């Protein structure tokens, strides 16, 4: 398939994505493709492949992704106040290695804009996850207030909330994920959620040790977190890539790490009789990758890089392959 967006600089292609997606979605059938339908907490997923956080930061592409066949949609990361991206170059692509690098730092039009976007949407059957974060000027000691503000404003539209403390591009954010800080950060959010309960998921960093992962899973499940997204972009995996030191890498170089974390988390939860939804993301670029993650214990998967390297028809193409493999 010809990919005209490869001819454009990465950031320009990114900025034009909403238009490209709209055009691509116009050729798709409106019926959502089904594969391995799945139900969790009353939420029905027609297929297990969703879009990952960061693709539709401001809820501007929901209709396109429905038509393109996504099984569920995650919008955000949404921050309470609008904020611009980090200065300088924020996005790079390495096409031969199918790798992305970004240093965006939660560019967001803010929670009020996203709320207005959602108010305009017609009601759909597709699950909508809302990924929430903090403004970069909010101190970690008050970070929970930013997450609570987003939950209060957006809960009417959320099938579930994704608490994002795993981006490498907001200074100090990942410190909240450290076992010694996690409970104090999560507890007020869990308390707030009791007023208008929605499943809460935590998005994890791939750059943690197995010991830290165990502690994060154990503390979070004890407090009432009901699912995990593994993983966000990595600060490692730079080999053979001409990417800067800072920022996060995703796509093919992240696949091995992401799968290892999934395997470890799945086994740990099972051995400790803990139950949680597991969503795998990181380097899922083909139908075979989707199958590998589902076989490793993921309930659902999400893609970002695949939309760049395989194109917006990824959902249709992959689900067709998965369905024909299931028949043969
Ligand atoms: C340009 C870009 C922006 C991203 N922005 C966000 C974000 O705002 N929130 C978030 O939780 N993850 C964000 N991510 C991480 C993705 O959701 C995903 O976890 C990661 O890219 C791994 O998946 P992939 O290998 O399919 O790209 C971003 C990734 C990229 C490449």
PDB file of C-alpha atoms in Angstrom, residues 80-190:
ATOM      1  CA  UNK A  80      -7.363  20.180  33.176  1.00  0.00           C
ATOM      2  CA  UNK A  81      -5.974  23.377  31.647  1.00  0.00           C
ATOM      3  CA  UNK A  82      -4.986  23.775  27.989  1.00  0.00           C
ATOM      4  CA  UNK A  83      -1.247  23.496  27.429  1.00  0.00           C
ATOM      5  CA  UNK A  84       1.099  23.613  24.468  1.00  0.00           C
ATOM      6  CA  UNK A  85       3.576  20.865  23.516  1.00  0.00           C
ATOM      7  CA  UNK A  86       7.150  20.840  24.794  1.00  0.00           C
ATOM      8  CA  UNK A  87       9.393  23.235  22.857  1.00  0.00           C
ATOM      9  CA  UNK A  88      11.561  22.071  19.952  1.00  0.00           C
ATOM     10  CA  UNK A  89      11.273  18.918  17.867  1.00  0.00           C
ATOM     11  CA  UNK A  90       8.627  16.667  19.416  1.00  0.00           C
ATOM     12  CA  UNK A  91       8.136  13.839  16.905  1.00  0.00           C
ATOM     13  CA  UNK A  92      10.454  11.711  14.769  1.00  0.00           C
ATOM     14  CA  UNK A  93       9.997   8.613  12.671  1.00  0.00           C
ATOM     15  CA  UNK A  94      12.393   5.869  11.602  1.00  0.00           C
ATOM     16  CA  UNK A  95      10.553   4.148   8.778  1.00  0.00           C
ATOM     17  CA  UNK A  96      12.931   1.185   8.136  1.00  0.00           C
ATOM     18  CA  UNK A  97      12.910   0.281  11.861  1.00  0.00           C
ATOM     19  CA  UNK A  98       9.195   1.031  12.216  1.00  0.00           C
ATOM     20  CA  UNK A  99       9.978   3.199  15.235  1.00  0.00           C
ATOM     21  CA  UNK A 100       8.565   6.465  16.566  1.00  0.00           C
ATOM     22  CA  UNK A 101      10.097   8.915  19.017  1.00  0.00           C
ATOM     23  CA  UNK A 102       8.135  11.658  20.735  1.00  0.00           C
ATOM     24  CA  UNK A 103       8.646  14.316  23.338  1.00  0.00           C
ATOM     25  CA  UNK A 104       5.183  15.860  23.162  1.00  0.00           C
ATOM     26  CA  UNK A 105       4.497  16.373  26.870  1.00  0.00           C
ATOM     27  CA  UNK A 106       0.685  16.247  26.861  1.00  0.00           C
ATOM     28  CA  UNK A 107      -0.302  18.967  24.408  1.00  0.00           C
ATOM     29  CA  UNK A 108      -3.983  19.326  25.281  1.00  0.00           C
ATOM     30  CA  UNK A 109      -6.797  21.716  24.459  1.00  0.00           C
ATOM     31  CA  UNK A 110      -7.907  21.175  28.057  1.00  0.00           C
ATOM     32  CA  UNK A 111     -10.804  19.488  29.756  1.00  0.00           C
ATOM     33  CA  UNK A 112     -13.426  22.139  28.866  1.00  0.00           C
ATOM     34  CA  UNK A 113     -12.706  21.785  25.139  1.00  0.00           C
ATOM     35  CA  UNK A 114     -12.839  17.975  25.341  1.00  0.00           C
ATOM     36  CA  UNK A 115     -16.110  18.164  27.249  1.00  0.00           C
ATOM     37  CA  UNK A 116     -17.637  20.307  24.498  1.00  0.00           C
ATOM     38  CA  UNK A 117     -16.388  17.845  21.884  1.00  0.00           C
ATOM     39  CA  UNK A 118     -18.048  14.962  23.733  1.00  0.00           C
ATOM     40  CA  UNK A 119     -21.279  16.908  24.155  1.00  0.00           C
ATOM     41  CA  UNK A 120     -21.425  17.241  20.357  1.00  0.00           C
ATOM     42  CA  UNK A 121     -20.986  13.487  19.746  1.00  0.00           C
ATOM     43  CA  UNK A 122     -23.974  11.346  18.928  1.00  0.00           C
ATOM     44  CA  UNK A 123     -24.407   8.354  21.211  1.00  0.00           C
ATOM     45  CA  UNK A 124     -22.407   5.330  20.040  1.00  0.00           C
ATOM     46  CA  UNK A 125     -22.079   1.725  21.116  1.00  0.00           C
ATOM     47  CA  UNK A 126     -18.292   1.790  21.069  1.00  0.00           C
ATOM     48  CA  UNK A 127     -16.490   1.845  24.452  1.00  0.00           C
ATOM     49  CA  UNK A 128     -14.751   5.137  25.181  1.00  0.00           C
ATOM     50  CA  UNK A 129     -11.765   5.224  27.537  1.00  0.00           C
ATOM     51  CA  UNK A 130     -10.608   8.627  28.724  1.00  0.00           C
ATOM     52  CA  UNK A 131      -6.911   9.007  29.477  1.00  0.00           C
ATOM     53  CA  UNK A 132      -6.219  11.758  32.009  1.00  0.00           C
ATOM     54  CA  UNK A 133      -3.077  13.547  33.113  1.00  0.00           C
ATOM     55  CA  UNK A 134      -1.764  16.540  34.988  1.00  0.00           C
ATOM     56  CA  UNK A 135      -0.626  19.925  33.709  1.00  0.00           C
ATOM     57  CA  UNK A 136       3.143  20.267  33.667  1.00  0.00           C
ATOM     58  CA  UNK A 137       2.942  23.221  36.092  1.00  0.00           C
ATOM     59  CA  UNK A 138       1.089  21.199  38.738  1.00  0.00           C
ATOM     60  CA  UNK A 139       3.358  19.981  41.504  1.00  0.00           C
ATOM     61  CA  UNK A 140       3.366  16.218  42.125  1.00  0.00           C
ATOM     62  CA  UNK A 141       2.050  16.816  45.661  1.00  0.00           C
ATOM     63  CA  UNK A 142      -1.159  18.200  44.094  1.00  0.00           C
ATOM     64  CA  UNK A 143      -1.239  15.979  40.987  1.00  0.00           C
ATOM     65  CA  UNK A 144      -4.286  14.007  42.188  1.00  0.00           C
ATOM     66  CA  UNK A 145      -6.340  17.239  42.025  1.00  0.00           C
ATOM     67  CA  UNK A 146      -5.774  17.467  38.258  1.00  0.00           C
ATOM     68  CA  UNK A 147      -6.900  13.860  37.724  1.00  0.00           C
ATOM     69  CA  UNK A 148      -9.959  14.405  39.913  1.00  0.00           C
ATOM     70  CA  UNK A 149     -10.903  17.562  37.998  1.00  0.00           C
ATOM     71  CA  UNK A 150     -10.815  15.646  34.677  1.00  0.00           C
ATOM     72  CA  UNK A 151     -12.877  12.797  36.149  1.00  0.00           C
ATOM     73  CA  UNK A 152     -15.502  15.176  37.521  1.00  0.00           C
ATOM     74  CA  UNK A 153     -15.911  16.932  34.167  1.00  0.00           C
ATOM     75  CA  UNK A 154     -15.855  13.881  31.886  1.00  0.00           C
ATOM     76  CA  UNK A 155     -17.360  10.957  33.783  1.00  0.00           C
ATOM     77  CA  UNK A 156     -20.686  11.092  31.876  1.00  0.00           C
ATOM     78  CA  UNK A 157     -18.884   9.953  28.702  1.00  0.00           C
ATOM     79  CA  UNK A 158     -16.284   7.579  30.140  1.00  0.00           C
ATOM     80  CA  UNK A 159     -16.647   3.807  29.900  1.00  0.00           C
ATOM     81  CA  UNK A 160     -13.448   3.841  31.981  1.00  0.00           C
ATOM     82  CA  UNK A 161     -10.680   6.254  32.985  1.00  0.00           C
ATOM     83  CA  UNK A 162      -7.001   5.651  32.294  1.00  0.00           C
ATOM     84  CA  UNK A 163      -4.697   7.260  34.839  1.00  0.00           C
ATOM     85  CA  UNK A 164      -1.539   8.190  32.994  1.00  0.00           C
ATOM     86  CA  UNK A 165       1.517   8.571  35.208  1.00  0.00           C
ATOM     87  CA  UNK A 166       3.853   6.805  32.816  1.00  0.00           C
ATOM     88  CA  UNK A 167       4.696   9.384  30.154  1.00  0.00           C
ATOM     89  CA  UNK A 168       8.432  10.163  30.101  1.00  0.00           C
ATOM     90  CA  UNK A 169       7.761  13.651  28.740  1.00  0.00           C
ATOM     91  CA  UNK A 170       6.285  15.442  31.755  1.00  0.00           C
ATOM     92  CA  UNK A 171       9.060  16.142  34.253  1.00  0.00           C
ATOM     93  CA  UNK A 172       8.695  14.076  37.432  1.00  0.00           C
ATOM     94  CA  UNK A 173       5.472  12.354  36.349  1.00  0.00           C
ATOM     95  CA  UNK A 174       6.878   8.826  36.561  1.00  0.00           C
ATOM     96  CA  UNK A 175       7.833   9.421  40.204  1.00  0.00           C
ATOM     97  CA  UNK A 176       4.132   9.025  41.026  1.00  0.00           C
ATOM     98  CA  UNK A 177       4.328   5.439  39.772  1.00  0.00           C
ATOM     99  CA  UNK A 178       7.066   4.561  42.255  1.00  0.00           C
ATOM    100  CA  UNK A 179       5.762   2.157  44.905  1.00  0.00           C
ATOM    101  CA  UNK A 180       6.594   4.570  47.738  1.00  0.00           C
ATOM    102  CA  UNK A 181       4.495   7.366  46.146  1.00  0.00           C
ATOM    103  CA  UNK A 182       1.703   5.431  44.478  1.00  0.00           C
ATOM    104  CA  UNK A 183      -0.746   4.902  47.325  1.00  0.00           C
ATOM    105  CA  UNK A 184      -0.761   8.535  48.484  1.00  0.00           C
ATOM    106  CA  UNK A 185      -1.377   9.636  44.884  1.00  0.00           C
ATOM    107  CA  UNK A 186      -4.088   7.078  44.056  1.00  0.00           C
ATOM    108  CA  UNK A 187      -6.109   7.064  47.271  1.00  0.00           C
ATOM    109  CA  UNK A 188      -7.857  10.461  46.796  1.00  0.00           C
ATOM    110  CA  UNK A 189      -8.652   9.533  43.169  1.00  0.00           C
ATOM    111  CA  UNK A 190     -10.168   6.222  44.252  1.00  0.00           C
TER     112      UNK A 190
END
